[in-house]
mmCIF file with all atom_site columns, C-alpha atoms in Angstrom:
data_model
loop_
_atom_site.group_PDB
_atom_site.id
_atom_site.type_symbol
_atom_site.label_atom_id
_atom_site.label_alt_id
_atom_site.label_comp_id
_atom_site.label_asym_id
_atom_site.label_entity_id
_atom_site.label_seq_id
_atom_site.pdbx_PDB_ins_code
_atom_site.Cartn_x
_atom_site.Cartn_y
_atom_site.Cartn_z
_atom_site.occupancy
_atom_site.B_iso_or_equiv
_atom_site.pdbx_formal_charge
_atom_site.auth_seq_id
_atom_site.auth_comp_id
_atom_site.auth_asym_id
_atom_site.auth_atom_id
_atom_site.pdbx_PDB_model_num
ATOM 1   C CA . UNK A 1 1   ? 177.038 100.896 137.444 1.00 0.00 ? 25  UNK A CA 1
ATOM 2   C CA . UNK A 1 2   ? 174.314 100.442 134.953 1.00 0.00 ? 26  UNK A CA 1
ATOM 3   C CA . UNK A 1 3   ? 174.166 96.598  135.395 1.00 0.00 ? 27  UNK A CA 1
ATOM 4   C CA . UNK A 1 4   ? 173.633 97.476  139.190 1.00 0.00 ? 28  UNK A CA 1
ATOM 5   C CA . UNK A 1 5   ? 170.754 99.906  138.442 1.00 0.00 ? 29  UNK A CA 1
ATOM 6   C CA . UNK A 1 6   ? 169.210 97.909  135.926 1.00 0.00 ? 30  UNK A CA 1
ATOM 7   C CA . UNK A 1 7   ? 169.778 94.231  139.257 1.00 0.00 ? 31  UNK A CA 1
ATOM 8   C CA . UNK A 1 8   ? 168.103 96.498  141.556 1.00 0.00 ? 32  UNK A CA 1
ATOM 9   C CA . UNK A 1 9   ? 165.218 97.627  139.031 1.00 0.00 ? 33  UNK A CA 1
ATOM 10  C CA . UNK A 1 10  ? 164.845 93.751  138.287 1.00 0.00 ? 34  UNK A CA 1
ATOM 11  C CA . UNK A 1 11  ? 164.400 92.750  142.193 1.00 0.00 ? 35  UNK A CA 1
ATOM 12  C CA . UNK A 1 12  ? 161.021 93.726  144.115 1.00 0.00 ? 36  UNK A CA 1
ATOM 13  C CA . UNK A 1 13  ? 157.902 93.153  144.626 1.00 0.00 ? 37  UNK A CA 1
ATOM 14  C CA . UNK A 1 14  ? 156.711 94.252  141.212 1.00 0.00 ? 38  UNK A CA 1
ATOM 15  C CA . UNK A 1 15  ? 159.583 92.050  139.629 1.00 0.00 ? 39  UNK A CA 1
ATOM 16  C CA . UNK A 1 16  ? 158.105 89.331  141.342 1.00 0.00 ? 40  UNK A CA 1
ATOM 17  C CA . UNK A 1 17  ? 154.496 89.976  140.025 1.00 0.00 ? 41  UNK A CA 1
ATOM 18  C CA . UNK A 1 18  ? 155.552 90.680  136.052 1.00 0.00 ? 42  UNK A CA 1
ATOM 19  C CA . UNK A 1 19  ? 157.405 87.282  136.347 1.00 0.00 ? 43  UNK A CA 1
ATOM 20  C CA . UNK A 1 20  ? 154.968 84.607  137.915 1.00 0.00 ? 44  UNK A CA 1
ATOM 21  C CA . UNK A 1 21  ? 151.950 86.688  136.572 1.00 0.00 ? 45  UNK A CA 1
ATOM 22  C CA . UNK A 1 22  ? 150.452 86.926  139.967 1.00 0.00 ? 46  UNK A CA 1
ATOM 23  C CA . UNK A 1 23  ? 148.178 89.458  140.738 1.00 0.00 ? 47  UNK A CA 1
ATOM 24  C CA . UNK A 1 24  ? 149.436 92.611  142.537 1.00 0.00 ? 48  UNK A CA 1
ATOM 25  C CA . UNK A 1 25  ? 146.613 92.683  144.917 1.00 0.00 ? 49  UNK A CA 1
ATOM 26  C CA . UNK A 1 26  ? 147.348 88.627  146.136 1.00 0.00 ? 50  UNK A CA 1
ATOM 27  C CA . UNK A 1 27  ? 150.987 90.106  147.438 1.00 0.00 ? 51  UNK A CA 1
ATOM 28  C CA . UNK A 1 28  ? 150.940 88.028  150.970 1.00 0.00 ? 52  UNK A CA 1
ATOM 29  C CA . UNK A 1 29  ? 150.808 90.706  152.749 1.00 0.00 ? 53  UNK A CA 1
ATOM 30  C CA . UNK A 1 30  ? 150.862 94.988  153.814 1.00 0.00 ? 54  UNK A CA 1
ATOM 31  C CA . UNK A 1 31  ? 154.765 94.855  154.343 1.00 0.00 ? 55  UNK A CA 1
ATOM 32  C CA . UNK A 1 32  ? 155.188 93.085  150.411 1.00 0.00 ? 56  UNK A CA 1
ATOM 33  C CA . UNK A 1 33  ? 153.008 95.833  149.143 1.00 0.00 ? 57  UNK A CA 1
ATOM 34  C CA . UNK A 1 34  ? 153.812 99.340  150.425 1.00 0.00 ? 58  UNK A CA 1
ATOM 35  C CA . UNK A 1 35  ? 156.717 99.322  148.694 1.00 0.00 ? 59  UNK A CA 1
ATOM 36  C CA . UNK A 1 36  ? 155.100 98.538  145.438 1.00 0.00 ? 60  UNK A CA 1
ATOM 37  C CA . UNK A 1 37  ? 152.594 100.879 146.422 1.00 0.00 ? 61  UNK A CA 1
ATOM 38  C CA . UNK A 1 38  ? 154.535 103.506 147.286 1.00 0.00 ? 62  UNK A CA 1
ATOM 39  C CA . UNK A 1 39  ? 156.727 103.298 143.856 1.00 0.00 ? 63  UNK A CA 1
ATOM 40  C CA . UNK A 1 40  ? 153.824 103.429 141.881 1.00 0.00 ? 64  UNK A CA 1
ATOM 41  C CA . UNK A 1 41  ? 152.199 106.052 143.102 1.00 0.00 ? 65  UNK A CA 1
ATOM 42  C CA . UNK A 1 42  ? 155.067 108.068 143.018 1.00 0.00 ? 66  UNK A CA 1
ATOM 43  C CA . UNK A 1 43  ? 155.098 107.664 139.606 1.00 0.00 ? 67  UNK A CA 1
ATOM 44  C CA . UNK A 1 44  ? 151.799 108.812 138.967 1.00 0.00 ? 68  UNK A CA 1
ATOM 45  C CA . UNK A 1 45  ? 151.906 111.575 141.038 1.00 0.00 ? 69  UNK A CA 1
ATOM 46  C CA . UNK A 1 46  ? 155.033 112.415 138.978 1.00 0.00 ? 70  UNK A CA 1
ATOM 47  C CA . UNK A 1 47  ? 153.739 112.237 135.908 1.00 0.00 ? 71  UNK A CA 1
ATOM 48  C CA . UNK A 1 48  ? 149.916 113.436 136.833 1.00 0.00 ? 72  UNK A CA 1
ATOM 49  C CA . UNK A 1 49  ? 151.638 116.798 137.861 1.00 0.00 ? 73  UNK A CA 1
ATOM 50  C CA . UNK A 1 50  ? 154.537 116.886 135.336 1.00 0.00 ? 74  UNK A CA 1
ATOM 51  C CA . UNK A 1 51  ? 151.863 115.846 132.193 1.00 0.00 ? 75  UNK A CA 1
ATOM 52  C CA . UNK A 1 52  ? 149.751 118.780 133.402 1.00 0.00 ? 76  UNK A CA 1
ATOM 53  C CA . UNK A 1 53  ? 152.361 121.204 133.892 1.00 0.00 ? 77  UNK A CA 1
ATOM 54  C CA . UNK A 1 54  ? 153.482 120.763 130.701 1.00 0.00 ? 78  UNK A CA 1
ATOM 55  C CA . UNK A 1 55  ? 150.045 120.937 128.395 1.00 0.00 ? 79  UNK A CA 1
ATOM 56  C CA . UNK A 1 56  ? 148.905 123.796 129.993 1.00 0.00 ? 80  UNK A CA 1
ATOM 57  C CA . UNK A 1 57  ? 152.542 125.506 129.065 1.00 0.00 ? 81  UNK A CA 1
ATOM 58  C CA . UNK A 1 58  ? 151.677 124.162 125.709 1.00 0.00 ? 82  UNK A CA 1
ATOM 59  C CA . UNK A 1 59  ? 148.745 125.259 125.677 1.00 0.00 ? 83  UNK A CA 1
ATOM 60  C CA . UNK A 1 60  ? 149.706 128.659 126.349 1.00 0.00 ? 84  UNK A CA 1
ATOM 61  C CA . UNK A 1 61  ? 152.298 128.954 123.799 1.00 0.00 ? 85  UNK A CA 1
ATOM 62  C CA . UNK A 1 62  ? 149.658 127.760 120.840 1.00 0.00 ? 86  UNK A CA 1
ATOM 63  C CA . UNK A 1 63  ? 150.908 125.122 120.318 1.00 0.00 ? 87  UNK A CA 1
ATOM 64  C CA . UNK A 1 64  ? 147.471 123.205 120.485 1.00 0.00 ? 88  UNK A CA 1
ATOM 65  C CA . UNK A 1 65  ? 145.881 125.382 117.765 1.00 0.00 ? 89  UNK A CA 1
ATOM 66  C CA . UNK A 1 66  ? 143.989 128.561 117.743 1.00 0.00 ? 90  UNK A CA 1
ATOM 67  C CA . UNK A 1 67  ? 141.711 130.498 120.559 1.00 0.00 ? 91  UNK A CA 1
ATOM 68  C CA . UNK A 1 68  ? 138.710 128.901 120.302 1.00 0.00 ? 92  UNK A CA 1
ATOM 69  C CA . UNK A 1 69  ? 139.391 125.891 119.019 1.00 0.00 ? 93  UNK A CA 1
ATOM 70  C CA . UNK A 1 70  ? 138.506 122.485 120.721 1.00 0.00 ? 94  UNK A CA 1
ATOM 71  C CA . UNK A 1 71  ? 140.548 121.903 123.641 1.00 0.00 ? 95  UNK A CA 1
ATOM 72  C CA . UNK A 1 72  ? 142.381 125.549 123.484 1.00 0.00 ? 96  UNK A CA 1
ATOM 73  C CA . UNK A 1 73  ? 141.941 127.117 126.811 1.00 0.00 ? 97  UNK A CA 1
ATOM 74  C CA . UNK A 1 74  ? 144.573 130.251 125.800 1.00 0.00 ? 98  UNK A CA 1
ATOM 75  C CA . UNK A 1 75  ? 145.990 129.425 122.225 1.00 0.00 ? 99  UNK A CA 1
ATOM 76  C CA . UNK A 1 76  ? 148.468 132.370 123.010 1.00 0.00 ? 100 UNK A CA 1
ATOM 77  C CA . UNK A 1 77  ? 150.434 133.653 125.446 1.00 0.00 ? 101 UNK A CA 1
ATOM 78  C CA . UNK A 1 78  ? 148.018 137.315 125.258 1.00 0.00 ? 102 UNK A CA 1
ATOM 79  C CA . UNK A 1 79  ? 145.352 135.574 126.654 1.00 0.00 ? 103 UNK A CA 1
ATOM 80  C CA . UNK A 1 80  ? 146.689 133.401 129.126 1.00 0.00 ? 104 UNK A CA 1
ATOM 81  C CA . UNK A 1 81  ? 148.083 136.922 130.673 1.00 0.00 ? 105 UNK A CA 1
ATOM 82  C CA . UNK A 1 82  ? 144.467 138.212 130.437 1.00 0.00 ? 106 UNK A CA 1
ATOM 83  C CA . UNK A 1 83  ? 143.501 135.040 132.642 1.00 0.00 ? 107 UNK A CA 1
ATOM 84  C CA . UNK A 1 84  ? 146.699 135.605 134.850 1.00 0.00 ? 108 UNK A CA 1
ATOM 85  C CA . UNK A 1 85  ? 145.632 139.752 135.503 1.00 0.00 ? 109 UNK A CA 1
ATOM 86  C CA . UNK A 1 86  ? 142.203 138.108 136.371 1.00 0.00 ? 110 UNK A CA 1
ATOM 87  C CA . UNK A 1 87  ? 143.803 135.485 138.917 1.00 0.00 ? 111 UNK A CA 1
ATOM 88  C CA . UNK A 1 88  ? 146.000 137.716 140.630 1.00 0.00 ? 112 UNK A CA 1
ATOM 89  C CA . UNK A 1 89  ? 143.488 140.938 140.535 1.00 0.00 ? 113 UNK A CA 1
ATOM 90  C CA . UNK A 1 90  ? 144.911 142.566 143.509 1.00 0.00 ? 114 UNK A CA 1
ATOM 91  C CA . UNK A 1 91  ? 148.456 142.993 141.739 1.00 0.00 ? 115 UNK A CA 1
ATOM 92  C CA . UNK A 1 92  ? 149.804 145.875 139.745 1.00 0.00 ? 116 UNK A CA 1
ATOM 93  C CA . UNK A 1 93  ? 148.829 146.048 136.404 1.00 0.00 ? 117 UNK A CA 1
ATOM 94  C CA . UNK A 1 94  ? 153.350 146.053 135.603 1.00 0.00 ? 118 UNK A CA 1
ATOM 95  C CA . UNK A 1 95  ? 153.537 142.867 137.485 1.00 0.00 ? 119 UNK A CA 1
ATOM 96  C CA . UNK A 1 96  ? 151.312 140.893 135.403 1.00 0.00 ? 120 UNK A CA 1
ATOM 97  C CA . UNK A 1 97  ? 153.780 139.845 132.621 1.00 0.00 ? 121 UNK A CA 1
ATOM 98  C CA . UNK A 1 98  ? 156.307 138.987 134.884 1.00 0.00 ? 122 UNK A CA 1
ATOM 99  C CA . UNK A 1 99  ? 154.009 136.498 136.979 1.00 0.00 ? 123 UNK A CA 1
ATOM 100 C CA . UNK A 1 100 ? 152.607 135.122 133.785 1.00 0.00 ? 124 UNK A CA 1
ATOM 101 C CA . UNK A 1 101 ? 156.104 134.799 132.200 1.00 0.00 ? 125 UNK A CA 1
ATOM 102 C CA . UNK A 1 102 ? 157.679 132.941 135.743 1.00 0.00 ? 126 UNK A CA 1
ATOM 103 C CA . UNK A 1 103 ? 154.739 131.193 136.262 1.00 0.00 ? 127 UNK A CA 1
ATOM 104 C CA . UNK A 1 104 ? 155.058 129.477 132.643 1.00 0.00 ? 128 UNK A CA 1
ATOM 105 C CA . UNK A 1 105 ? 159.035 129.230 133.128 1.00 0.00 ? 129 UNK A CA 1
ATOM 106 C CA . UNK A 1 106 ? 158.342 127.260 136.590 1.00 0.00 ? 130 UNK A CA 1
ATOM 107 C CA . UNK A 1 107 ? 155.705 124.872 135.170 1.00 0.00 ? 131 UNK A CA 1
ATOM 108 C CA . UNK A 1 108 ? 157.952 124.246 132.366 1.00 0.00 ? 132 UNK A CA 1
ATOM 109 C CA . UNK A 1 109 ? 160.884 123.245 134.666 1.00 0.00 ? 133 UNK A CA 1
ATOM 110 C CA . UNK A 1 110 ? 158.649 121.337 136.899 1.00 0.00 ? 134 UNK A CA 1
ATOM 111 C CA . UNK A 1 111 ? 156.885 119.358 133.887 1.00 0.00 ? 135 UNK A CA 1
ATOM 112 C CA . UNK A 1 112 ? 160.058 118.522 132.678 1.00 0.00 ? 136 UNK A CA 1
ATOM 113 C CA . UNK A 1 113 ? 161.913 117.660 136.140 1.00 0.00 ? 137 UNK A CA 1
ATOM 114 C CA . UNK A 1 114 ? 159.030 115.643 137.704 1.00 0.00 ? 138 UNK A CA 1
ATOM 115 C CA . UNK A 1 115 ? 158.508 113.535 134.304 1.00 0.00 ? 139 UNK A CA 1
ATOM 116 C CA . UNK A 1 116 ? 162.128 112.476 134.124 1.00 0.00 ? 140 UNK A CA 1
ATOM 117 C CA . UNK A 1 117 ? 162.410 112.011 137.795 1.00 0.00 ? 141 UNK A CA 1
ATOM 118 C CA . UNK A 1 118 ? 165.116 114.319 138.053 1.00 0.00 ? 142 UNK A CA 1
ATOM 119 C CA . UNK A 1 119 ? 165.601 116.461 141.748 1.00 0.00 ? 143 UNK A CA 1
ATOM 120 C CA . UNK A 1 120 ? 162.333 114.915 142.258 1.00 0.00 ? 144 UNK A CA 1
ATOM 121 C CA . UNK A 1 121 ? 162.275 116.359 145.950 1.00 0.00 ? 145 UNK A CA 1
ATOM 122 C CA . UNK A 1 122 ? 163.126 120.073 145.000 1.00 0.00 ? 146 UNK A CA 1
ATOM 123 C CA . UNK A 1 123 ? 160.443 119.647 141.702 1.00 0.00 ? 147 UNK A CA 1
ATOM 124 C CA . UNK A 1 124 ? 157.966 118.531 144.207 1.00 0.00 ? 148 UNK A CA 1
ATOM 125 C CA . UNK A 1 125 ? 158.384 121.072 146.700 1.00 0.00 ? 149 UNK A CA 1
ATOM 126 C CA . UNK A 1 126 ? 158.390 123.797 144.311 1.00 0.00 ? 150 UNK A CA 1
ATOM 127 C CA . UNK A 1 127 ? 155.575 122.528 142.686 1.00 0.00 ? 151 UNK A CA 1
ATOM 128 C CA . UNK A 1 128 ? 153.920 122.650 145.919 1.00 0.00 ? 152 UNK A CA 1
ATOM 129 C CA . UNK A 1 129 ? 154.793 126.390 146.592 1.00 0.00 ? 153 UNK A CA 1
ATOM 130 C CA . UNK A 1 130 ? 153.700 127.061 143.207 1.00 0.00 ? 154 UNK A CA 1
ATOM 131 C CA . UNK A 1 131 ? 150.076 125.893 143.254 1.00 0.00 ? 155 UNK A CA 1
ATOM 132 C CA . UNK A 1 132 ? 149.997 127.288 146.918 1.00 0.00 ? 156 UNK A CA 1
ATOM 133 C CA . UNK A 1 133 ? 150.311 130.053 145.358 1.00 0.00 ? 157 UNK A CA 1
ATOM 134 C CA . UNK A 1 134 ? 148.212 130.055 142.679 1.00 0.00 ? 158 UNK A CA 1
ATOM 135 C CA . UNK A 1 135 ? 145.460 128.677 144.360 1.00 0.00 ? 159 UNK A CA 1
ATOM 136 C CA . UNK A 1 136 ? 145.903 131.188 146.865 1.00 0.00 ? 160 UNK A CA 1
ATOM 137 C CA . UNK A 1 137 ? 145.418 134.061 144.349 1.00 0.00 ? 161 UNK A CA 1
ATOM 138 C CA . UNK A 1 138 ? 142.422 131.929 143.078 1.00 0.00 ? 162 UNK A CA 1
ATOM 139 C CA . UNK A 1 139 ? 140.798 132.186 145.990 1.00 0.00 ? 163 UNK A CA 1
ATOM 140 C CA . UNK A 1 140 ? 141.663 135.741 147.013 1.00 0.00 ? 164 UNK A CA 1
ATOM 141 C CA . UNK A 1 141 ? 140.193 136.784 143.202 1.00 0.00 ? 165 UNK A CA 1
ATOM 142 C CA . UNK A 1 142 ? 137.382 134.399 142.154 1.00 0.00 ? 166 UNK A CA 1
ATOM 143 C CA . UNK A 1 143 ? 136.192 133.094 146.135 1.00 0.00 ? 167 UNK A CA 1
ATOM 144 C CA . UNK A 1 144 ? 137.760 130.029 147.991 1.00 0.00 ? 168 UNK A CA 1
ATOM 145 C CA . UNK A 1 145 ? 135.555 127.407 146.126 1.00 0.00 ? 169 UNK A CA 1
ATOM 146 C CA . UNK A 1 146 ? 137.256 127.825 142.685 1.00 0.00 ? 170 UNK A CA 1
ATOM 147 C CA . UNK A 1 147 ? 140.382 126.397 143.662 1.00 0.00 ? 171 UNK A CA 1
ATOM 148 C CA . UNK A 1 148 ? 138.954 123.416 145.093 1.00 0.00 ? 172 UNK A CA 1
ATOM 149 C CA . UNK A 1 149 ? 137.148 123.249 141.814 1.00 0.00 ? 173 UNK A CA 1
ATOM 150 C CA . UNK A 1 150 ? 140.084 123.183 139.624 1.00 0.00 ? 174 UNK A CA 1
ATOM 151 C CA . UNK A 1 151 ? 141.830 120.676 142.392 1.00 0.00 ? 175 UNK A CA 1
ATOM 152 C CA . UNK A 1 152 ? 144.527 123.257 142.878 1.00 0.00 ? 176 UNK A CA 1
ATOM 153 C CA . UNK A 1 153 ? 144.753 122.439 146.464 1.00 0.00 ? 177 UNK A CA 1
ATOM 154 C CA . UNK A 1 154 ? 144.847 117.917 145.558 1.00 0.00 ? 178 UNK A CA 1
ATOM 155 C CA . UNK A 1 155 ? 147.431 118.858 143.074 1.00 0.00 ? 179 UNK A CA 1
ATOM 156 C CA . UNK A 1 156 ? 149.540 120.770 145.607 1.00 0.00 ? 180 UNK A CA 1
ATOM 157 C CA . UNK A 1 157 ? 149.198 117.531 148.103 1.00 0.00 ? 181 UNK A CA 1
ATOM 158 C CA . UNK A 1 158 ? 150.426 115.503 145.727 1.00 0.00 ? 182 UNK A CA 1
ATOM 159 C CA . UNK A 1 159 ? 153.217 117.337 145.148 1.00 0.00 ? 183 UNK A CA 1
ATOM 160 C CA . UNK A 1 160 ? 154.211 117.414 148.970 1.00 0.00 ? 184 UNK A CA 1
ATOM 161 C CA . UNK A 1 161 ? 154.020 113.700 148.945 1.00 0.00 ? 185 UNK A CA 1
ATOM 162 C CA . UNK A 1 162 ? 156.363 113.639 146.642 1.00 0.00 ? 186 UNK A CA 1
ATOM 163 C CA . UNK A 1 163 ? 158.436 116.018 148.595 1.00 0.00 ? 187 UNK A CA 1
ATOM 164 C CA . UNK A 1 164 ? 157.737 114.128 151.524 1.00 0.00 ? 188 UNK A CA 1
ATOM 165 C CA . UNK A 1 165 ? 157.756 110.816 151.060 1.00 0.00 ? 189 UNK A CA 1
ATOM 166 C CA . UNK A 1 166 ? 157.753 109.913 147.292 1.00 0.00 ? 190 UNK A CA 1
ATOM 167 C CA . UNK A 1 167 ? 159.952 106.631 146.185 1.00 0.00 ? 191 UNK A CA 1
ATOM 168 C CA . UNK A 1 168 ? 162.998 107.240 144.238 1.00 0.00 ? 192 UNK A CA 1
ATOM 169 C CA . UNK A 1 169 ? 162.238 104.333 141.465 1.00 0.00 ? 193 UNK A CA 1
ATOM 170 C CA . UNK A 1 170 ? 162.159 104.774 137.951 1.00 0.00 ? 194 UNK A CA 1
ATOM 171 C CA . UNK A 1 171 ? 163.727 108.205 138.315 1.00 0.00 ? 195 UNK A CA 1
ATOM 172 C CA . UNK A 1 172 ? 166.730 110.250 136.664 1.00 0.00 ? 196 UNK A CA 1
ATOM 173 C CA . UNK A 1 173 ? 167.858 110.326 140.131 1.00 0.00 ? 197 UNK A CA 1
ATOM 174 C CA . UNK A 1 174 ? 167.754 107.016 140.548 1.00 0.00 ? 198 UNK A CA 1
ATOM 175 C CA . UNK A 1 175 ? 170.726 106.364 137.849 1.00 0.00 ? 199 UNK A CA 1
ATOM 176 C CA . UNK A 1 176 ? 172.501 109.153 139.317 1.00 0.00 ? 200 UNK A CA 1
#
C-alpha cells in the first residue's frame, strides 16, 4: 500500500517539474496546472491556518515567555481570558472560562489536524465555524472593522476552501 501511495505521490504535474527542472509557470497549459495549483494551495491554506492555530495556543499557555515580552501577546492563560471577556462582552461573566478554555481546546485540535492533513474536511469546516464565530463576537464587541483587521473573516474563507474544495495530497488522509 505504501509503494502505491508513495507511485501516486511520484506522478503529476509537480513530479514532472522537480524532474526536468522546468518551471512551474511554463506547464503547457490551465488543465496541467490546476491540479498543481490546487494541491499547493491546499497545503498552504493547511498549514497557514494550522501554524496559526497553534502559536497563538502557545502563546497562550506561556510557552513563548513572559507578558510583555517581545512577541508575547498573552504569556498566560489569565490574560488571554481577560482578552476573551473583552471579545465576547455581551456574555456572562461564568461563561468566560469555558469559551476561553474550548476555544483553546478547538484551535489546538484544528492546528494539529489541518497540519498533518488528517479529517482535513471536518478540520476545515470547523475551523470555519470557529472564526465565524469569533469574528462575529469581534465585531459585535470592538465594531465590524476589527475583524477584517485581524483577517478573521480571509482566515475563515480559507478554511471553507478547504472544506470545499481543498486537494487531498500530502495529507494523513491521503495514506489512509
Amino acid at each position: 500500500m505504501a509503494w502505491r501511495t508513495l507511485r501516486k505521490m511520484s506522478s503529476g504535474p509537480l513530479h514532472s517539474v522537480v524532474r526536468t527542472g522546468q518551471s512551474i509557470l511554463k506547464l503547457r497549459s490551465a488543465e496541467q496546472r490546476a491540479p498543481l495549483a490546487l494541491d499547493l494551495l491546499s497545503l498552504g491554506s493547511r498549514a497557514a491556518l494550522g501554524i496559526s492555530f497553534l502559536l497563538s495556543v502557545s502563546d497562550r499557555l506561556g510557552l513563548y515567555g513572559n507578558p510583555g515580552e517581545r512577541g508575547v501577546s498573552w504569556g498566560t492563560f489569565e490574560r488571554f481570558l481577560g482578552y476573551a471577556a473583552k471579545v465576547n462582552s455581551f456574555a456572562p461573566a461564568w461563561m468566560i472560562p469555558f469559551l476561553g478554555a474550548a476555544a483553546t481546546v478547538l484551535e489546538f485540535l484544528f492546528g494539529v489536524t489541518l497540519v498533518l492533513g488528517l479529517a482535513v474536511r471536518w478540520a476545515a469546516f470547523g475551523s470555519a465555524g470557529l472564526l465565524l464565530l469569533f469574528g462575529s463576537a469581534m465585531a459585535i464587541s470592538f465594531g465590524i472593522k476589527s475583524p477584517f483587521d485581524y483577517s478573521v473573516f480571509a482566515a475563515m474563507c480559507c478554511a471553507l476552501f478547504l472544506g470545499f474544495a481543498g486537494s487531498k495530497r500530502w495529507t494523513v488522509d491521503s495514506l489512509l
